[in-house]
Short mmCIF file of C-alpha atoms in Angstrom, two decimals:
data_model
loop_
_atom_site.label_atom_id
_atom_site.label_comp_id
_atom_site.label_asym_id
_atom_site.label_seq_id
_atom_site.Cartn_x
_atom_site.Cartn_y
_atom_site.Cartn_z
CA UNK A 1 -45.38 46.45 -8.72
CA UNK A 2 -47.26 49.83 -8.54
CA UNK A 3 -47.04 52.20 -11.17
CA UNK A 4 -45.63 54.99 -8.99
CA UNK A 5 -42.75 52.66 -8.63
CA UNK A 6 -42.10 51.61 -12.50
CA UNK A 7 -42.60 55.61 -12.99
CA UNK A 8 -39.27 56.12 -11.06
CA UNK A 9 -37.51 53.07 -12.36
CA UNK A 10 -38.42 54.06 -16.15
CA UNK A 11 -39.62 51.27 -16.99
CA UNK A 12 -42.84 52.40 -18.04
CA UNK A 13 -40.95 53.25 -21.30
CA UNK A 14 -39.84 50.03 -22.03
CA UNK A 15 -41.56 47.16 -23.20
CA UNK A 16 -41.94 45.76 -19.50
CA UNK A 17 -42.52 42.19 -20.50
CA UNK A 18 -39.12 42.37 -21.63
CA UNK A 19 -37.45 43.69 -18.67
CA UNK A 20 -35.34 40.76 -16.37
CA UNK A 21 -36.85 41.49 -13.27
CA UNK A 22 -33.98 39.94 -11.16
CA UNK A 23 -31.58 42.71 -12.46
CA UNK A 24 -33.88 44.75 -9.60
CA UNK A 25 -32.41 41.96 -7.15
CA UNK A 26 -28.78 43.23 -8.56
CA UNK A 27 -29.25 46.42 -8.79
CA UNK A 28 -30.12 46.47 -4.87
CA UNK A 29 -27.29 44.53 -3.96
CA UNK A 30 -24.74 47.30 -5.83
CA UNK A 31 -26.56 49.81 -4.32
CA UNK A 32 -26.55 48.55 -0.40
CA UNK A 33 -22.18 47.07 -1.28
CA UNK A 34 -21.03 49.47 -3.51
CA UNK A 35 -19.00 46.94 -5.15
CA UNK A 36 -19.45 44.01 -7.68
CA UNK A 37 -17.29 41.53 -5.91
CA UNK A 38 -19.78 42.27 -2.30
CA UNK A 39 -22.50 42.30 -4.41
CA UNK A 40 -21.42 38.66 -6.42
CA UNK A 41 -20.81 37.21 -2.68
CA UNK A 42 -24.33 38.67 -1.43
CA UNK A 43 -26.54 36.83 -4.27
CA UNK A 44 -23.78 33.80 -4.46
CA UNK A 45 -22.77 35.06 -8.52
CA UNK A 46 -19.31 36.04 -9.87
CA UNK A 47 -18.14 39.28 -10.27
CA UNK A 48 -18.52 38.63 -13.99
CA UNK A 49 -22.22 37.90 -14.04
CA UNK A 50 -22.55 40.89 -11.55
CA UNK A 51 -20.56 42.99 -14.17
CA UNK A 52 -23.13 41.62 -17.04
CA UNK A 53 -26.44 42.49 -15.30
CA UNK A 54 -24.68 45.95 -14.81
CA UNK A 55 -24.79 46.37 -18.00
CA UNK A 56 -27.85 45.50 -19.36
CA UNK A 57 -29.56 47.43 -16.30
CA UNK A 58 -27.36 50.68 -17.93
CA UNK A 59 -28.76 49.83 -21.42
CA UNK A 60 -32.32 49.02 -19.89
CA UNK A 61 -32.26 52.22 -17.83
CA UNK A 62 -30.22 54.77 -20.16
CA UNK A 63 -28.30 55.62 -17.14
CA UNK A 64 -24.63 54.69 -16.10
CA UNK A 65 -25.79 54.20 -12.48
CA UNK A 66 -22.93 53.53 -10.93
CA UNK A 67 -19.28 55.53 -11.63
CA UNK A 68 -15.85 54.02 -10.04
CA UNK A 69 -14.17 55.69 -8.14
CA UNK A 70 -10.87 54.02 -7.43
CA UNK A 71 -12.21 50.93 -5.58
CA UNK A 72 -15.52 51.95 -5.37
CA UNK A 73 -18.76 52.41 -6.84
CA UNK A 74 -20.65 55.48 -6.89
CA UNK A 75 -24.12 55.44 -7.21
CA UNK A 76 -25.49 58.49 -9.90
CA UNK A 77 -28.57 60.60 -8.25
CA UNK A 78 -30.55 58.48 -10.45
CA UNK A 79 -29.57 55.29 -9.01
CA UNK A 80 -29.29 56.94 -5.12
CA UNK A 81 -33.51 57.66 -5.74
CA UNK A 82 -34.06 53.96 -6.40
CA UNK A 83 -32.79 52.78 -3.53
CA UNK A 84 -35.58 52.88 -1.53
CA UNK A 85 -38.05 52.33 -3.71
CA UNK A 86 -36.74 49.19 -4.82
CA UNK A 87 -35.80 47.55 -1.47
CA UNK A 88 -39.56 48.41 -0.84
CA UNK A 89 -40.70 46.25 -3.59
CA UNK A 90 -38.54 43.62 -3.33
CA UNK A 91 -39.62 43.57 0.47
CA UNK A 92 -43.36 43.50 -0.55
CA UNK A 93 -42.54 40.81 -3.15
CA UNK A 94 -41.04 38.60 -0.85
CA UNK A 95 -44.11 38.84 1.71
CA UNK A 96 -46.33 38.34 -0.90
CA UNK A 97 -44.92 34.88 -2.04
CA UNK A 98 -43.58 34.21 1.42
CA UNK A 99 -45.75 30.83 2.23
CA UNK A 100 -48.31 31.89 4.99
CA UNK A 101 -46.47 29.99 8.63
CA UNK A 102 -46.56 31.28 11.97
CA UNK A 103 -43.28 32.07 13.39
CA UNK A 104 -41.27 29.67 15.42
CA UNK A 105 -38.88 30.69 17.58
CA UNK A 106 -37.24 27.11 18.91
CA UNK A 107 -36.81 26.05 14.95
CA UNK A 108 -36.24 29.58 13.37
CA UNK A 109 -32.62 30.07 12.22
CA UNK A 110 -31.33 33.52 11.13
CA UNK A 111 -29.43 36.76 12.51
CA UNK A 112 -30.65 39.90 14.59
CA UNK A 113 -28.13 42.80 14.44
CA UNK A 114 -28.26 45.25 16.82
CA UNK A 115 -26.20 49.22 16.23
CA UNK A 116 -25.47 50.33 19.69
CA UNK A 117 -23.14 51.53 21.94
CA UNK A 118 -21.37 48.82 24.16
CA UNK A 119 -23.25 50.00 26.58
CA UNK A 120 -25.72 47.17 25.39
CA UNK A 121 -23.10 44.72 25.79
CA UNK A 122 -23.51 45.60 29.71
CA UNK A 123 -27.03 46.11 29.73
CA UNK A 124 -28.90 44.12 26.73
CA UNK A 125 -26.89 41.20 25.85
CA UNK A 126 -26.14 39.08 28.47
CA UNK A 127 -29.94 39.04 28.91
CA UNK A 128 -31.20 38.10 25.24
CA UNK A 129 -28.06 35.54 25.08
CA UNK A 130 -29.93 33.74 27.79
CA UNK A 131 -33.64 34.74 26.19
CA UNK A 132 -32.20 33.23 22.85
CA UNK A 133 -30.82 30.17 24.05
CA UNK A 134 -33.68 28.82 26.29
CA UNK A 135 -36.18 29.82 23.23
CA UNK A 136 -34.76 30.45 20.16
CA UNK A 137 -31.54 28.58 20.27
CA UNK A 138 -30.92 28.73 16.17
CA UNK A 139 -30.97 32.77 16.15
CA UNK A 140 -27.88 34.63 16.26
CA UNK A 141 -27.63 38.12 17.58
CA UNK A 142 -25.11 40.55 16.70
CA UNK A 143 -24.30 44.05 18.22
CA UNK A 144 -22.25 46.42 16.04
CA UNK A 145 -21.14 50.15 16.24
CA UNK A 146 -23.38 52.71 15.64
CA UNK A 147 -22.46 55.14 12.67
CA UNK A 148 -20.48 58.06 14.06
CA UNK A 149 -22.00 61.14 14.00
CA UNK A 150 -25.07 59.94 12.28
CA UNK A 151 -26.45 56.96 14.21
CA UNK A 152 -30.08 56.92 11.70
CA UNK A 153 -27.73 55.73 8.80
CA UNK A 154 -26.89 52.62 11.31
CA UNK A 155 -30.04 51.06 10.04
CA UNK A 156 -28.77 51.22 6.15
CA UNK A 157 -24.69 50.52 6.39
CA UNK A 158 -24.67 48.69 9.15
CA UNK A 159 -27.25 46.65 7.37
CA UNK A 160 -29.07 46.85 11.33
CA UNK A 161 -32.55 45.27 12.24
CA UNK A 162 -32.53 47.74 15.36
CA UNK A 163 -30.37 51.12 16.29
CA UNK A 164 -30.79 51.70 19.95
CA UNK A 165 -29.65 55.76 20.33
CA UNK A 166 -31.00 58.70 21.96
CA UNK A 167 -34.23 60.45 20.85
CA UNK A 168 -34.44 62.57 17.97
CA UNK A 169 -35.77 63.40 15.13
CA UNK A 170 -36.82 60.55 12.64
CA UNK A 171 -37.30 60.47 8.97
CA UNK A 172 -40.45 59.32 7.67
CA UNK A 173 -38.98 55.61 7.09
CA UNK A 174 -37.78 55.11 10.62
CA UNK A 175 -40.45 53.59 13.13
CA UNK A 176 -39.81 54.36 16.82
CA UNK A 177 -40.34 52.79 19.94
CA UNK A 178 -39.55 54.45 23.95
CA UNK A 179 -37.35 51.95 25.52
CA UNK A 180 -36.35 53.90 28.92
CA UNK A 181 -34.74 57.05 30.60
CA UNK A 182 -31.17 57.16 31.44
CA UNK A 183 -30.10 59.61 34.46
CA UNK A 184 -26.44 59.67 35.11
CA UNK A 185 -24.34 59.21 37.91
CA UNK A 186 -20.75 59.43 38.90
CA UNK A 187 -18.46 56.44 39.61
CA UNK A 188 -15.65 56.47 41.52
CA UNK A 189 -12.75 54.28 42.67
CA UNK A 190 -14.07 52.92 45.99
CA UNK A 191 -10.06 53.69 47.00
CA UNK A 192 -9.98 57.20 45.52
CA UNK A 193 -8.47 59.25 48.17
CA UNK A 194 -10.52 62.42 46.11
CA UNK A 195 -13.55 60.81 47.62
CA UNK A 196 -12.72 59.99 51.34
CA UNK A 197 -15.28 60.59 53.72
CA UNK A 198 -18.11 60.97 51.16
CA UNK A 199 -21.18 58.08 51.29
CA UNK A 200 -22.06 56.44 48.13
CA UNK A 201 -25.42 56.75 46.79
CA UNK A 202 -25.05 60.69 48.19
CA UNK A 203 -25.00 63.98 46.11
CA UNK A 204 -21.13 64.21 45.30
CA UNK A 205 -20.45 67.55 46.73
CA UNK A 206 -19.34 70.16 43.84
CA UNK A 207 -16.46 71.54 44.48
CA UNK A 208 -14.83 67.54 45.17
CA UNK A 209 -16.60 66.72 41.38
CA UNK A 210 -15.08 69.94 39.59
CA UNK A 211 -11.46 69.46 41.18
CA UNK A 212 -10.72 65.58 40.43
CA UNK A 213 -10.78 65.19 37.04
CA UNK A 214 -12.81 62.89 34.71
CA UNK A 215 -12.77 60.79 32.07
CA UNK A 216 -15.63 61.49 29.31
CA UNK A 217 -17.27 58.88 27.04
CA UNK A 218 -17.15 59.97 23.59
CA UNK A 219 -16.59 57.79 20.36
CA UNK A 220 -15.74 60.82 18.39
CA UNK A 221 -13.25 62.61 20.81
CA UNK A 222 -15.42 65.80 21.94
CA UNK A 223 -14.06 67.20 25.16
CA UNK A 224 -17.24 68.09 26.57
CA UNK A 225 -21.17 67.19 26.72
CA UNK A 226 -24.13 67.57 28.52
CA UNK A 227 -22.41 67.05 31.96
CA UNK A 228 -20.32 70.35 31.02
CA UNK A 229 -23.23 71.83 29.60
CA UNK A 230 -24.95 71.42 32.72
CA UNK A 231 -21.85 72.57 34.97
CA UNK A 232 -21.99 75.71 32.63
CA UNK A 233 -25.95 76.36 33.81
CA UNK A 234 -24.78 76.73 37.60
CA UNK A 235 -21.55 78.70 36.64
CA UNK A 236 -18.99 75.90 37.14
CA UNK A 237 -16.44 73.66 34.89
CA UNK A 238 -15.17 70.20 35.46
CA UNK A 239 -11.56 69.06 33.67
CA UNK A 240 -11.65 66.50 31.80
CA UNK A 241 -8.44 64.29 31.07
CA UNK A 242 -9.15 61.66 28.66
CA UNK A 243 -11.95 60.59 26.28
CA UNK A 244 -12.67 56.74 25.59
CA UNK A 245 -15.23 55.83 22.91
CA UNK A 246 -16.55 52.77 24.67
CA UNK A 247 -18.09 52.99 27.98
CA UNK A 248 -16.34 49.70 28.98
CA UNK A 249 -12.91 51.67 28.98
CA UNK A 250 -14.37 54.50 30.96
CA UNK A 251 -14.95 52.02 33.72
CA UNK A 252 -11.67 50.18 33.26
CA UNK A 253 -9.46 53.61 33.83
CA UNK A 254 -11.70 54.83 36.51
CA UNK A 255 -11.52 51.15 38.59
CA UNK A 256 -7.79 51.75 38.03
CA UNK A 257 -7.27 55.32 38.92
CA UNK A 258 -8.29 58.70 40.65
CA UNK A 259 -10.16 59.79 37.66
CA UNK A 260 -13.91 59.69 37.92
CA UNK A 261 -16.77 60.14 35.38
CA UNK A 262 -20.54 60.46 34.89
CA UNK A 263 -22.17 57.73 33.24
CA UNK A 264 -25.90 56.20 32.66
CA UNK A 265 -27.25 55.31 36.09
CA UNK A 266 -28.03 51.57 34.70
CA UNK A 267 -24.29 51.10 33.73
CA UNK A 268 -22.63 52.46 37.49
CA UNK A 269 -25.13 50.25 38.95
CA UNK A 270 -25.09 46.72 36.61
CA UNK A 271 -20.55 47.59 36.93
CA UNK A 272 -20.32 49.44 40.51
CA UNK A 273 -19.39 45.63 42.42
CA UNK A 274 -17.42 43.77 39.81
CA UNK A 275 -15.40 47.22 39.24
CA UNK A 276 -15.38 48.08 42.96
CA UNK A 277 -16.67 51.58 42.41
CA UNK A 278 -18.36 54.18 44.49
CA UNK A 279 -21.70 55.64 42.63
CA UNK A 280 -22.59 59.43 43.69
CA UNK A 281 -25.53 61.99 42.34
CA UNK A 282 -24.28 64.75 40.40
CA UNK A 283 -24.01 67.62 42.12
CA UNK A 284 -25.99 69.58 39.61
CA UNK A 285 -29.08 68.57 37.56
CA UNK A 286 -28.89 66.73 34.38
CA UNK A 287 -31.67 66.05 31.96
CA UNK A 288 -31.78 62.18 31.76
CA UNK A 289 -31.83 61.11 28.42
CA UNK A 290 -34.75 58.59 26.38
CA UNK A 291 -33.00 55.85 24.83
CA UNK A 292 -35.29 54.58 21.72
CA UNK A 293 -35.23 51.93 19.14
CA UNK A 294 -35.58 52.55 15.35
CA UNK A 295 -35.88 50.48 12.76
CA UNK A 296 -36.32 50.62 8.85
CA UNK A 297 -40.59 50.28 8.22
CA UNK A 298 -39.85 48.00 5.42
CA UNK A 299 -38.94 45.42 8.04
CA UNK A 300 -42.02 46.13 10.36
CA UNK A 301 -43.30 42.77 9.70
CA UNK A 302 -40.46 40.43 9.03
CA UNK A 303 -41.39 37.25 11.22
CA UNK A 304 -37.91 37.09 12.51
CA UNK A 305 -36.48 40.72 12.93
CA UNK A 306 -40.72 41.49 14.41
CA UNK A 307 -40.07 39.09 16.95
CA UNK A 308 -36.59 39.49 18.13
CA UNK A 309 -37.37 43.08 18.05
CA UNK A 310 -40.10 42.59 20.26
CA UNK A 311 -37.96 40.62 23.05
CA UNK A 312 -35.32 43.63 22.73
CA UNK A 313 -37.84 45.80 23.63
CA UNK A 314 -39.15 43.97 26.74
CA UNK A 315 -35.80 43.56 27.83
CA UNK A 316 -34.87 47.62 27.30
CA UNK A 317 -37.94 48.53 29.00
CA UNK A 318 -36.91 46.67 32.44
CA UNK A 319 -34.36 48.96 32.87
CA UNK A 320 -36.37 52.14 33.24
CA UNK A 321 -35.93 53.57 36.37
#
């Protein structure tokens, strides 16, 4: 354990060969549940013993670290700037005593969670389902919501291996990796009357796109995004009628109505058969987006979450277009 590290801890003023070092392994677990009784269940103690180490880390530390708040702990600023730090350790600790093994996928057992849209229920998971059961039939992958309005902090409370979201800006923690570009299209009922006469695959003409109206993908209820933005450049606005916050319900109430929408190209064309939809280019241009995965450096070289990442990526990166 550097000395940079015990600087921030305060141990340094302690008499170190004192200090319980497996109140660090507690002190991680309050910090990443925010309660005792998640934190008892996530190192298999009771809340008592949980409530004990509390305790003596307070004493140890001079610090309360934690206040409740009704059901909840919250962490002090003290505590919040040790978060990282310790994971870090505990993370290099466990590599360094980790017995030296290759990895094996056909005997490894363990889970992968992925924070993404259900999009990726479409597009990535029926794909590493099959990957993971011809070659690594013990792994279990999991694919969980992305955190609204700040899809980064997916990585921390969502406890994920891998966020798959647009690019943006990253923190210094967060590696990176270009998975593919998304243009969009719009998707149609192959019945919509709105559309008669008009050839799929074609440039949807814009006066037919701007006077049906649409339904809009959006987990946290906005009424408009880039396709308006983007309508707005070439002096024209769309109506939109509903919002769904999973893309799988966009399709559903287009397939089973005169509503139409714009979604990623990959989606209209993995859904346009089973759905029977019509897929038409925008009428106006769009910047396609770069979908990228991110993931917490401290797990850069986990065997497991290295090599499942790895596959995700392959997989993502067939879908460029």
């Amino acid at each position: 354990m550097d000395k940079s590290f015990l600087s921030i801890l305060g141990i340094v003023k302690l008499n170190f060969a004192t200090f319980d070092l497996n109140l660090l392994r507690v002190l991680d677990a309050l910090l990443s549940e925010g309660s005792t009784v998640k934190a008892g269940e996530r190192l298999a103690m009771s809340q008592s013993a949980v409530s004990g180490a509390l305790s003596r880390l307070r004493h140890s530390l001079n610090d309360p670290l934690f206040i409740r708040q009704g059901n909840r702990l919250v962490a002090t600023d003290y505590a919040i700037a040790l978060k990282n730090p310790i994971q870090e350790e505990l993370e290099r600790l466990e590599t360094i005593l980790a017995p030296p093994s290759a990895f094996e996928p056909r005997t490894a057992t363990g889970v992968f969670r992925i924070a993404g849209s259900d999009f990726f229920a479409e597009l990535l998971m029926p794909s590493l389902g099959d990957l993971l059961y011809r070659e690594a039939p013990g792994l279990r992958a999991q694919l969980v919501d992305l955190v609204p309005h700040d899809y980064i902090a997916s990585l921390e409370r969502r406890n994920a291996d891998i966020a798959l979201i647009p690019d943006m800006e990253l923190p210094e923690w967060v590696n990176r990796a270009p998975l593919f570009t998304s243009p969009f299209h719009v998707i149609a009922r192959a019945a919509n009357p709105g559309i008669e006469g008009l050839e799929a695959e074609d440039m949807m003409p814009v006066d037919v796109f701007c006077n049906l109206h649409h339904v809009l993908f959006s987990p946290e209820g906005n009424l408009a995004a880039m396709g308006d933005a983007a309508l707005a450049r070439v002096g024209k606005k769309r109506q939109v009628a509903m919002t769904v916050p999973v893309f799988s319900g966009v399709c559903r109430a287009v397939s089973e109505s005169d509503l139409i929408a714009l979604v990623p190209a990959q989606l209209a064309a993995k859904v346009a058969a089973d759905f029977e939809l019509a897929v038409f280019k925008p009428p106006m241009p769009i910047d396609p987006i770069l979908i990228i995965g991110i993931w917490h450096k401290r797990n850069d070289k986990k065997p497991l979450a290295s090599w499942v990442r790895g596959q995700v990526i392959d997989l993502m990166k067939q879908l460029d277009v």
